[in-house]
PDB file of C-alpha atoms and ligand atoms in Angstrom:
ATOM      1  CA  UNK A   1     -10.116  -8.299 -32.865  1.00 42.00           C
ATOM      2  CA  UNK A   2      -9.073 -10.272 -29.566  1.00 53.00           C
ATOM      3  CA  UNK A   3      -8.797  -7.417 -27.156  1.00 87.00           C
ATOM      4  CA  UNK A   4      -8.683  -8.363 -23.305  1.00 97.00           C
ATOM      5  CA  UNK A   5      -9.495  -4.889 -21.742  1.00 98.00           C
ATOM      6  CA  UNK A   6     -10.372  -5.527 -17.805  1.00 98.00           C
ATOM      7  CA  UNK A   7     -12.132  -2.418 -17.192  1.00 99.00           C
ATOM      8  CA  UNK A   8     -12.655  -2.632 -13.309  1.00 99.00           C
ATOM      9  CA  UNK A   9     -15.966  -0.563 -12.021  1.00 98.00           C
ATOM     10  CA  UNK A  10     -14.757   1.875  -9.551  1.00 98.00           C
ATOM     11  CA  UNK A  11     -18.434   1.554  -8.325  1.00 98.00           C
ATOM     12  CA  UNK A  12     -17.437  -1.157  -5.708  1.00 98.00           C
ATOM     13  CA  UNK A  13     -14.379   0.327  -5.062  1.00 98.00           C
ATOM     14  CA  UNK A  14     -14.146   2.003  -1.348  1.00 98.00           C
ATOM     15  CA  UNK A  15     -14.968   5.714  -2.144  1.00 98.00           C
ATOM     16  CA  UNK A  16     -13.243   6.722   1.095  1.00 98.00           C
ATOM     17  CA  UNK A  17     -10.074   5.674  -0.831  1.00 98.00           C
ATOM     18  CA  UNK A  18     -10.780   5.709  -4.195  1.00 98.00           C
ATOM     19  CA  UNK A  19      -7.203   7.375  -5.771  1.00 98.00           C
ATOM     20  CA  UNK A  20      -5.227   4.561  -4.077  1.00 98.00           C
ATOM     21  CA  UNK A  21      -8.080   1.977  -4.702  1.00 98.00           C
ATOM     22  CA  UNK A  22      -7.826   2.942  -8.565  1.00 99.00           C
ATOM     23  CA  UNK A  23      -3.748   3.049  -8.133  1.00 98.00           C
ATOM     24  CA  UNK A  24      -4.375  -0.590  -6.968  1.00 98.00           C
ATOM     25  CA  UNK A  25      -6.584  -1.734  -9.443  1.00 98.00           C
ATOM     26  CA  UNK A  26      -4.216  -0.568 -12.229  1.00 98.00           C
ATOM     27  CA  UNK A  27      -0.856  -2.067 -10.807  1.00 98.00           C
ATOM     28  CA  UNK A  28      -3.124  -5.368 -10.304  1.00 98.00           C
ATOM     29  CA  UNK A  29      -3.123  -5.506 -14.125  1.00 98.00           C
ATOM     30  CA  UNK A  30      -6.244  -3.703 -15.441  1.00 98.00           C
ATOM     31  CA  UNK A  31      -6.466  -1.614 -18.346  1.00 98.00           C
ATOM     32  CA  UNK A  32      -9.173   1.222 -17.970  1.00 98.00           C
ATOM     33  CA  UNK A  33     -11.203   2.796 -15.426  1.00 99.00           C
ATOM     34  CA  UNK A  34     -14.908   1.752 -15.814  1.00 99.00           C
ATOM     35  CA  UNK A  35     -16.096   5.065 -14.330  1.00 99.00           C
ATOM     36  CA  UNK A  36     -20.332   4.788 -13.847  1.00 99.00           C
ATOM     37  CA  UNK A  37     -22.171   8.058 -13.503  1.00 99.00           C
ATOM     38  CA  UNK A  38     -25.666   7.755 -11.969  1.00 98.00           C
ATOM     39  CA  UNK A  39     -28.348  10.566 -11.641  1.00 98.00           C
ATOM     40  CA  UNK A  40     -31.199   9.222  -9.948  1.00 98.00           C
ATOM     41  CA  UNK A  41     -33.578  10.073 -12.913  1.00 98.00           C
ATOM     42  CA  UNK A  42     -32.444   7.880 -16.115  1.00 98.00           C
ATOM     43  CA  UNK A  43     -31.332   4.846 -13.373  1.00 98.00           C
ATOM     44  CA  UNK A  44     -32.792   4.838  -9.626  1.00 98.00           C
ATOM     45  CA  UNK A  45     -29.223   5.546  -8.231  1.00 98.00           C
ATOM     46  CA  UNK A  46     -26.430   8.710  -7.475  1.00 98.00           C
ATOM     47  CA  UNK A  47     -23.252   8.280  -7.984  1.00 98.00           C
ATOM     48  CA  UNK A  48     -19.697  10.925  -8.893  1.00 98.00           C
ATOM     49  CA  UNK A  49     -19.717  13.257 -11.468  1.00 98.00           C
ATOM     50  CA  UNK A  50     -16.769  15.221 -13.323  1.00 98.00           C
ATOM     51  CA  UNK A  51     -15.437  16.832 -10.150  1.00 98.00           C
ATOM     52  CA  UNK A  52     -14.304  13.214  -9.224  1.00 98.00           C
ATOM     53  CA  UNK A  53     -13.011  12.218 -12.823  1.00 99.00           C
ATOM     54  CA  UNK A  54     -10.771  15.135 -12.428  1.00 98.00           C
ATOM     55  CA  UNK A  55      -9.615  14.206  -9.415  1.00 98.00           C
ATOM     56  CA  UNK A  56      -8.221  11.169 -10.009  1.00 99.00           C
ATOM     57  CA  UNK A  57      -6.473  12.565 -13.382  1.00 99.00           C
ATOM     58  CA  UNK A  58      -4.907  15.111 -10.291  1.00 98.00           C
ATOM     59  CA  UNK A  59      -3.929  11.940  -8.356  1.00 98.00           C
ATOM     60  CA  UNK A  60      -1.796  11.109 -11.017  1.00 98.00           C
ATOM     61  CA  UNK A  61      -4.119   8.174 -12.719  1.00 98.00           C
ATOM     62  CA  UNK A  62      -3.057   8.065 -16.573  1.00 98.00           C
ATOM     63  CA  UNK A  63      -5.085   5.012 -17.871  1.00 98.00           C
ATOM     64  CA  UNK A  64      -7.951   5.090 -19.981  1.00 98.00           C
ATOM     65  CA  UNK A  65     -11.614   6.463 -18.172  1.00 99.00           C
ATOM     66  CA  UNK A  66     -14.140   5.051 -19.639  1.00 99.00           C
ATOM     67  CA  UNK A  67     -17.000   7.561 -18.404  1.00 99.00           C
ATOM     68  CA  UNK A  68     -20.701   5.129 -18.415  1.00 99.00           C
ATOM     69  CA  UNK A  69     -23.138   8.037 -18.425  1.00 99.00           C
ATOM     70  CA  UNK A  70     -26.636   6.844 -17.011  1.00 99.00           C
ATOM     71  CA  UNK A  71     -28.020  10.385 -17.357  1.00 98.00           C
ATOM     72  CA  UNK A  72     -30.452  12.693 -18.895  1.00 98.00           C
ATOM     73  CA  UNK A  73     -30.038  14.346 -20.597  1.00 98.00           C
ATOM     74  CA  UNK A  74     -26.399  13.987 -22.320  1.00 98.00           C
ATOM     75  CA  UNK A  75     -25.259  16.608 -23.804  1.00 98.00           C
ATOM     76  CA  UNK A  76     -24.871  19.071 -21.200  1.00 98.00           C
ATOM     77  CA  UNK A  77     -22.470  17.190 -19.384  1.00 98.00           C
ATOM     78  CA  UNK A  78     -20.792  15.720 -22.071  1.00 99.00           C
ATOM     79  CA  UNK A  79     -18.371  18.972 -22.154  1.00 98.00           C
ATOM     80  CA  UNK A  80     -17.591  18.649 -18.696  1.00 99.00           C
ATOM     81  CA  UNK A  81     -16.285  15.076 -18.774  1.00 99.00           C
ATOM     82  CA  UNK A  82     -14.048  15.659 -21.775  1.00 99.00           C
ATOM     83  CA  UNK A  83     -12.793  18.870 -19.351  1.00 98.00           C
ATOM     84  CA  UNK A  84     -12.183  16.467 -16.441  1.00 99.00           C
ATOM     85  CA  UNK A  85     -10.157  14.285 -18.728  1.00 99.00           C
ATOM     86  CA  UNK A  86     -12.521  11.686 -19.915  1.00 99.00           C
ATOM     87  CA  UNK A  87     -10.935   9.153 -22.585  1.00 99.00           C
ATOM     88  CA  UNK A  88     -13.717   7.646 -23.423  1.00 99.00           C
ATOM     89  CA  UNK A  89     -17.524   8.804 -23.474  1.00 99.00           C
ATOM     90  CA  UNK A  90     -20.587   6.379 -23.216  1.00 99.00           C
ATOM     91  CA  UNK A  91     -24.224   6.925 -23.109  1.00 99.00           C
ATOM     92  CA  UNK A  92     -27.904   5.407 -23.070  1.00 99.00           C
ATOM     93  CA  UNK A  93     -29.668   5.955 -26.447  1.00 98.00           C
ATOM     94  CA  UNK A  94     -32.781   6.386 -24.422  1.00 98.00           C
ATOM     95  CA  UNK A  95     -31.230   8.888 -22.615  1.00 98.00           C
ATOM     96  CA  UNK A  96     -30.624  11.656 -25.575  1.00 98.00           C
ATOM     97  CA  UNK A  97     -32.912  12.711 -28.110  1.00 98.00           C
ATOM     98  CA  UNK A  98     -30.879  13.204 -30.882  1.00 98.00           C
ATOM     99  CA  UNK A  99     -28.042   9.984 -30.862  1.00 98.00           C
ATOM    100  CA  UNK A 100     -26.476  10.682 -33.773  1.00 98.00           C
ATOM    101  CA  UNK A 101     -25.815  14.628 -32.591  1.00 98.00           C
ATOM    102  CA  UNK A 102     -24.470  13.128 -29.227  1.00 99.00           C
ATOM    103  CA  UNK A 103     -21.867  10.489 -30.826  1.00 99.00           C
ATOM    104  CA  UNK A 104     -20.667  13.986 -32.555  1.00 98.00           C
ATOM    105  CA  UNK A 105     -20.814  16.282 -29.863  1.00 99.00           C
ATOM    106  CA  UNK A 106     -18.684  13.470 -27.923  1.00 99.00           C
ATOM    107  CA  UNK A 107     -15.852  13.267 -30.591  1.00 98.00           C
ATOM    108  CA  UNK A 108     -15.699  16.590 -31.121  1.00 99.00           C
ATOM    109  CA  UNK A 109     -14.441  16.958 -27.743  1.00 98.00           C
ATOM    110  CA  UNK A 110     -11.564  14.651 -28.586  1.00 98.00           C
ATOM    111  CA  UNK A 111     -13.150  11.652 -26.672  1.00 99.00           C
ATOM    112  CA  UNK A 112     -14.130   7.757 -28.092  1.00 98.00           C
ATOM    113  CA  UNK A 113     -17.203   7.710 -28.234  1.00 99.00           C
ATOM    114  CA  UNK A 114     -19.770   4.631 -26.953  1.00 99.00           C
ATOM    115  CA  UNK A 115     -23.361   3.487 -27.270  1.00 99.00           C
ATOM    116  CA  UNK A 116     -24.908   1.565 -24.388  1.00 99.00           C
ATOM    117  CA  UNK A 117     -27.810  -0.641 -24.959  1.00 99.00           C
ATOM    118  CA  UNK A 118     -30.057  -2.170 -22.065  1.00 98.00           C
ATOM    119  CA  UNK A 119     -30.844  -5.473 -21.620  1.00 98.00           C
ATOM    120  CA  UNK A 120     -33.904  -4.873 -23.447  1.00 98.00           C
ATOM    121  CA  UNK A 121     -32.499  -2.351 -26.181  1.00 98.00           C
ATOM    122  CA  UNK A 122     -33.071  -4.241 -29.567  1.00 98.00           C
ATOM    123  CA  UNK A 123     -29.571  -4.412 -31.445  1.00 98.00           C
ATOM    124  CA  UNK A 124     -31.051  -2.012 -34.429  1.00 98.00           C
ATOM    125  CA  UNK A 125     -30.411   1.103 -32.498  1.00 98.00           C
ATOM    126  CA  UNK A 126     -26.415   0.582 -34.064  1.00 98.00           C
ATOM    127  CA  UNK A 127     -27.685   0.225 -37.681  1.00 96.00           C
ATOM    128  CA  UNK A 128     -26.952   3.773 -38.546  1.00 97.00           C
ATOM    129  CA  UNK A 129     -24.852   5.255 -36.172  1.00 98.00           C
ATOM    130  CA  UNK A 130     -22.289   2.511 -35.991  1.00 98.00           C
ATOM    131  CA  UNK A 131     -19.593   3.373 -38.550  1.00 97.00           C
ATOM    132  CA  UNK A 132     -19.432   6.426 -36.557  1.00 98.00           C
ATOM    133  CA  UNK A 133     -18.547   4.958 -32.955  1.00 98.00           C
ATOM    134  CA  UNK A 134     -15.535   3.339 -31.087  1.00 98.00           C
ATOM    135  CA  UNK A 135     -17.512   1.227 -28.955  1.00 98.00           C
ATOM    136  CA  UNK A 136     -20.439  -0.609 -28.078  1.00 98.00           C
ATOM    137  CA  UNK A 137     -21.669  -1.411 -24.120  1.00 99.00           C
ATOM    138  CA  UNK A 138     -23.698  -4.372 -24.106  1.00 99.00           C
ATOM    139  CA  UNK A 139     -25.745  -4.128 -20.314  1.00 99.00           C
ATOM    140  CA  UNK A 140     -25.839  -7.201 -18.994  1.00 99.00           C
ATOM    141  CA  UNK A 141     -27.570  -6.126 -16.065  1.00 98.00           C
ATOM    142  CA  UNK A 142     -30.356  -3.142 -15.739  1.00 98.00           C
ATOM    143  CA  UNK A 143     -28.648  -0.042 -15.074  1.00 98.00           C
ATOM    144  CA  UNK A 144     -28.488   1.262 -11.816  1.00 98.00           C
ATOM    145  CA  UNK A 145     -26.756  -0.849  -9.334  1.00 98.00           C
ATOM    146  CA  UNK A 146     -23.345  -3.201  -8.835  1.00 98.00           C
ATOM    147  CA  UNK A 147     -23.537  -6.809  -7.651  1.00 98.00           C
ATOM    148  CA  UNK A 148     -26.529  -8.315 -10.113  1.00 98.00           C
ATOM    149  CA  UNK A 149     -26.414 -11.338 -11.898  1.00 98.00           C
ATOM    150  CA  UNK A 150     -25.682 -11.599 -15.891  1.00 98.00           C
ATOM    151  CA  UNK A 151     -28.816 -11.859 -18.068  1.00 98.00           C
ATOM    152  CA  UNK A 152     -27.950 -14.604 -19.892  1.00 98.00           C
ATOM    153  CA  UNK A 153     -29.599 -13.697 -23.114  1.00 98.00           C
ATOM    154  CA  UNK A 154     -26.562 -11.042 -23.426  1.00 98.00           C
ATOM    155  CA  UNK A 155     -24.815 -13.885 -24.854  1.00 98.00           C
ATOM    156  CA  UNK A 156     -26.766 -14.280 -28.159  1.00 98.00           C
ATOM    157  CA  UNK A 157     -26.607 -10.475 -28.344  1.00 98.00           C
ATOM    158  CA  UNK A 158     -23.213 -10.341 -27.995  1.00 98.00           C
ATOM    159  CA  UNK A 159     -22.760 -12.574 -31.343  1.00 98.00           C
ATOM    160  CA  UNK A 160     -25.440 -10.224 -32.658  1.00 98.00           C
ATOM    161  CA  UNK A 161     -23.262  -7.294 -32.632  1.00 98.00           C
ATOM    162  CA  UNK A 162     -20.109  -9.489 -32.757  1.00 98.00           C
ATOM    163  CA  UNK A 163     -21.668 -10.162 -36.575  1.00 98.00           C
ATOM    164  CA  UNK A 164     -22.759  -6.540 -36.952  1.00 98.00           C
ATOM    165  CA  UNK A 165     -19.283  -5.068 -35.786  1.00 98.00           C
ATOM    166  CA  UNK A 166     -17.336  -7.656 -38.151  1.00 97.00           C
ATOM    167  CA  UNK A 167     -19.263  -7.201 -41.573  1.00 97.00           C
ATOM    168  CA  UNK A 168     -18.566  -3.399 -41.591  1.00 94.00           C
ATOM    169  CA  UNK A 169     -14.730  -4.215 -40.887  1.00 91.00           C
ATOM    170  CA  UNK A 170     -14.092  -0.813 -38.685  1.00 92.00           C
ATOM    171  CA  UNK A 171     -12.638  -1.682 -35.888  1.00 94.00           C
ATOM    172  CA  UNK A 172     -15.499  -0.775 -32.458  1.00 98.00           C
ATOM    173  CA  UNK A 173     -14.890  -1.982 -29.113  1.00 98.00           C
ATOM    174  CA  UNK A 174     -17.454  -4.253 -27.727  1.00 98.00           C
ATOM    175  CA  UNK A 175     -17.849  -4.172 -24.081  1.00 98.00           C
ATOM    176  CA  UNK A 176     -19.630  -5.968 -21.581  1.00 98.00           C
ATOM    177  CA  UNK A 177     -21.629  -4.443 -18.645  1.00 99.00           C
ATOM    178  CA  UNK A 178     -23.034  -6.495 -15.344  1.00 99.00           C
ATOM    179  CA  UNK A 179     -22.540  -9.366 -13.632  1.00 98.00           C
ATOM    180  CA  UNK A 180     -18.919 -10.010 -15.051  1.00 99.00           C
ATOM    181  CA  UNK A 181     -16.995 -12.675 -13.200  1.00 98.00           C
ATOM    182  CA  UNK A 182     -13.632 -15.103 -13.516  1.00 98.00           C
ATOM    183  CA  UNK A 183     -16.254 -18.325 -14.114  1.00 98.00           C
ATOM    184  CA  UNK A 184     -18.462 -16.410 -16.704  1.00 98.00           C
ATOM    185  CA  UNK A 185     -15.778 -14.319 -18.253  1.00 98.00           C
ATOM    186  CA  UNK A 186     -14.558 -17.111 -20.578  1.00 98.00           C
ATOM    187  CA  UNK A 187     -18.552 -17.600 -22.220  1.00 98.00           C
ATOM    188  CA  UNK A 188     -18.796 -13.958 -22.393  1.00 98.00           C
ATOM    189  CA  UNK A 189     -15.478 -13.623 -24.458  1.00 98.00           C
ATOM    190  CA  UNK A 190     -16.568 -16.947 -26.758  1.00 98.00           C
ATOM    191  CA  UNK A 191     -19.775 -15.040 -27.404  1.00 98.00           C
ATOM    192  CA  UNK A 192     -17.544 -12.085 -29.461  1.00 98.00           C
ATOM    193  CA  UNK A 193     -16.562  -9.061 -26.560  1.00 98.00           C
ATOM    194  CA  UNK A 194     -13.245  -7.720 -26.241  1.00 97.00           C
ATOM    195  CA  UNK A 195     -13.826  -5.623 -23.157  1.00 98.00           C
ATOM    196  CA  UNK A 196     -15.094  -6.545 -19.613  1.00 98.00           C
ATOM    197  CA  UNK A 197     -16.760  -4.535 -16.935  1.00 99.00           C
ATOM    198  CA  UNK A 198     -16.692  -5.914 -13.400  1.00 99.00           C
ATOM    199  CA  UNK A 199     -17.002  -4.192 -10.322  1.00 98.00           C
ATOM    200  CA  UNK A 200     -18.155  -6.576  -7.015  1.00 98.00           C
ATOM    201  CA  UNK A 201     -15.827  -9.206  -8.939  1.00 98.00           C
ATOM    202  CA  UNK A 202     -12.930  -7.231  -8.346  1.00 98.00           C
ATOM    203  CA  UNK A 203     -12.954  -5.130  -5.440  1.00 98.00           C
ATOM    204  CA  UNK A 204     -14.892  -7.372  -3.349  1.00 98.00           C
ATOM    205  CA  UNK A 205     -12.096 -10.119  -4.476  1.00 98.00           C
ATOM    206  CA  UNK A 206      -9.299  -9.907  -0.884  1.00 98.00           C
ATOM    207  CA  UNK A 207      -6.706  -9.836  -3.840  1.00 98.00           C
ATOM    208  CA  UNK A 208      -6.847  -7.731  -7.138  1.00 98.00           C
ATOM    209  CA  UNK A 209      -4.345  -9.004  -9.273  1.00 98.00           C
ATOM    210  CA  UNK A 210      -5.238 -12.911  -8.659  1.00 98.00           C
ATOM    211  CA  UNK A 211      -9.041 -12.088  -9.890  1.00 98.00           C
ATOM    212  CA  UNK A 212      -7.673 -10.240 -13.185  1.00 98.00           C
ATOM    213  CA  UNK A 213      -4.734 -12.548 -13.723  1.00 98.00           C
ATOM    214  CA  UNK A 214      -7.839 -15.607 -13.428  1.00 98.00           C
ATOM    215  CA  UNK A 215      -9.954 -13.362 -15.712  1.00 98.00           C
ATOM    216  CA  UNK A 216      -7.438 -13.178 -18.559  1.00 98.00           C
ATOM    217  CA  UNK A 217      -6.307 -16.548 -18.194  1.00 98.00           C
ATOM    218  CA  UNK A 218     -10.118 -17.848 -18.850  1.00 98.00           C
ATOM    219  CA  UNK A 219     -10.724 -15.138 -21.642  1.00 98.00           C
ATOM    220  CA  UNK A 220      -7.532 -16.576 -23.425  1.00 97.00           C
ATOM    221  CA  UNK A 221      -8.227 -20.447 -22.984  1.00 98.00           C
ATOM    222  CA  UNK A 222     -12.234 -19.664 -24.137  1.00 97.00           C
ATOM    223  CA  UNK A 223     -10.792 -18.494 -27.352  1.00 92.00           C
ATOM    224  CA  UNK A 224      -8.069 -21.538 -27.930  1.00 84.00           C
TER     225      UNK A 224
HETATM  226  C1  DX5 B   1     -24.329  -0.935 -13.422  1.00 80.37           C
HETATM  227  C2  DX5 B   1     -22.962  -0.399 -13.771  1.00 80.37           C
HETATM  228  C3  DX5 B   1     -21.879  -1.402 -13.739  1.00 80.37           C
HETATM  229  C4  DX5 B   1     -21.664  -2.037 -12.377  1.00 80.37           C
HETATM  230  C5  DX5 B   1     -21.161  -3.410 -12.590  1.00 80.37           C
HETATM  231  O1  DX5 B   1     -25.286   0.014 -13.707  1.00 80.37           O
HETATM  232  O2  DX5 B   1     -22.969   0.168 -15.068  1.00 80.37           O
HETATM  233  O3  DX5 B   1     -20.665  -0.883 -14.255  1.00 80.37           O
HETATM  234  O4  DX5 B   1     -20.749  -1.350 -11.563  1.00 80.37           O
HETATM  235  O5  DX5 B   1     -21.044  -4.027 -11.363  1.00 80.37           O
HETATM  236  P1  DX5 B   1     -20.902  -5.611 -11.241  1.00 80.37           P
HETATM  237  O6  DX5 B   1     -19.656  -6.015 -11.972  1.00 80.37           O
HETATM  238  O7  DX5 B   1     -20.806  -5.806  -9.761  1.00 80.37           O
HETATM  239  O8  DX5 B   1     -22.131  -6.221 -11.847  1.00 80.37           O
HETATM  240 ZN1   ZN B   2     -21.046   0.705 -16.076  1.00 80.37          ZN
END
């Protein structure tokens, strides 16, 4: 697969704003709405919840959310963001006790569902619950915070699951997390993703659509 989704982080977007900001973002030329959700028990950090996923579904925003839940537990919520018009649903393995149960509970509410593995998350957690998900979220970064630098060992793991993904032939969504930028974007892509996270990249960048446009451009001349 040679998917380009920009999936800008809405976490360094100006909250004051955020329905035009995400308008912005999407006439710029990205695909989905990374959307992060932060409970200040599974990561050190608070951020919006379903009330504001609904809201910008109100606001008129039809692209793809993809929900990154760093909470716990899961399920509970899980509900709530299909309500709110979630398109996608993505969560920390750590973070729910029963994995396989949540990847279920998340489909059944007519969401993708995702499996997000930290930095230090060994690749193995995907043995048996791959066949059953529509993406992966490779953290490049700990969880918790925009505007940190990409662990460069996300590379190798990035072929790991590249490998992992391609010798079961269903098609699953890899996605990177962290620390995504126009001058590392191209590596990232080499290494086997399809979809990029990046949040200071973009909506610290004075213009939008010449940050994606650059993005794409280095994604497509890293894979010839
Ligand atoms: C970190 C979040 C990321 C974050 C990325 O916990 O999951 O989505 O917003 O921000 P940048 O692109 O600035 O590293
Ligand atoms: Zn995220």
């Amino acid at each position: 697969m040679s998917n380009c989704i920009i999936a800008p982080s809405i976490l360094s977007a100006d909250f004051a704003r955020l329905g035009e900001e995400v308008d912005n973002v999407i006439a710029a030329g990205a695909d989905w709405v990374h959307f992060d959700v932060m409970d200040n028990h599974y990561v050190p950090n608070l951020t919006i919840g379903p009330m504001v996923c609904q809201a910008l579904r109100k606001h008129g925003v039809t692209a793809p959310i993809d929900v990154h839940l760093m909470v716990e537990p899961v399920d509970r919520i899980v509900p709530d963001f299909a309500e709110a018009g979630a398109s996608l649903i993505s969560f920390h393995p750590e973070a729910s006790k029963h994995v396989h149960r949540t990847i279920q509970l998340i489909k059944s509410h007519g969401c993708k569902a995702g499996l997000v593995l930290n930095p230090g998350t060994p690749v193995e957690v995907l043995d048996w619950v791959l066949e059953d998900l529509d993406l992966v979220l490779l953290m490049s970064v700990n969880p918790g915070f925009g505007g940190q630098a990409f662990i460069p060992s996300t590379l190798d793991k990035l072929r790991a699951v590249r490998a992992m993904i391609d010798k079961r032939g269903k098609p699953v969504i890899l996605e990177v997390d962290g620390g995504v930028k126009a001058d590392n974007i191209g590596q990232i892509a080499a290494a086997g993703a399809d979809a990029f996270v990046a949040g200071s990249a973009i909506f610290n960048a004075p213009d939008y659509a010449q940050v994606i446009a650059q993005m794409r451009g280095n994604v497509a001349a890293a894979r010839g």
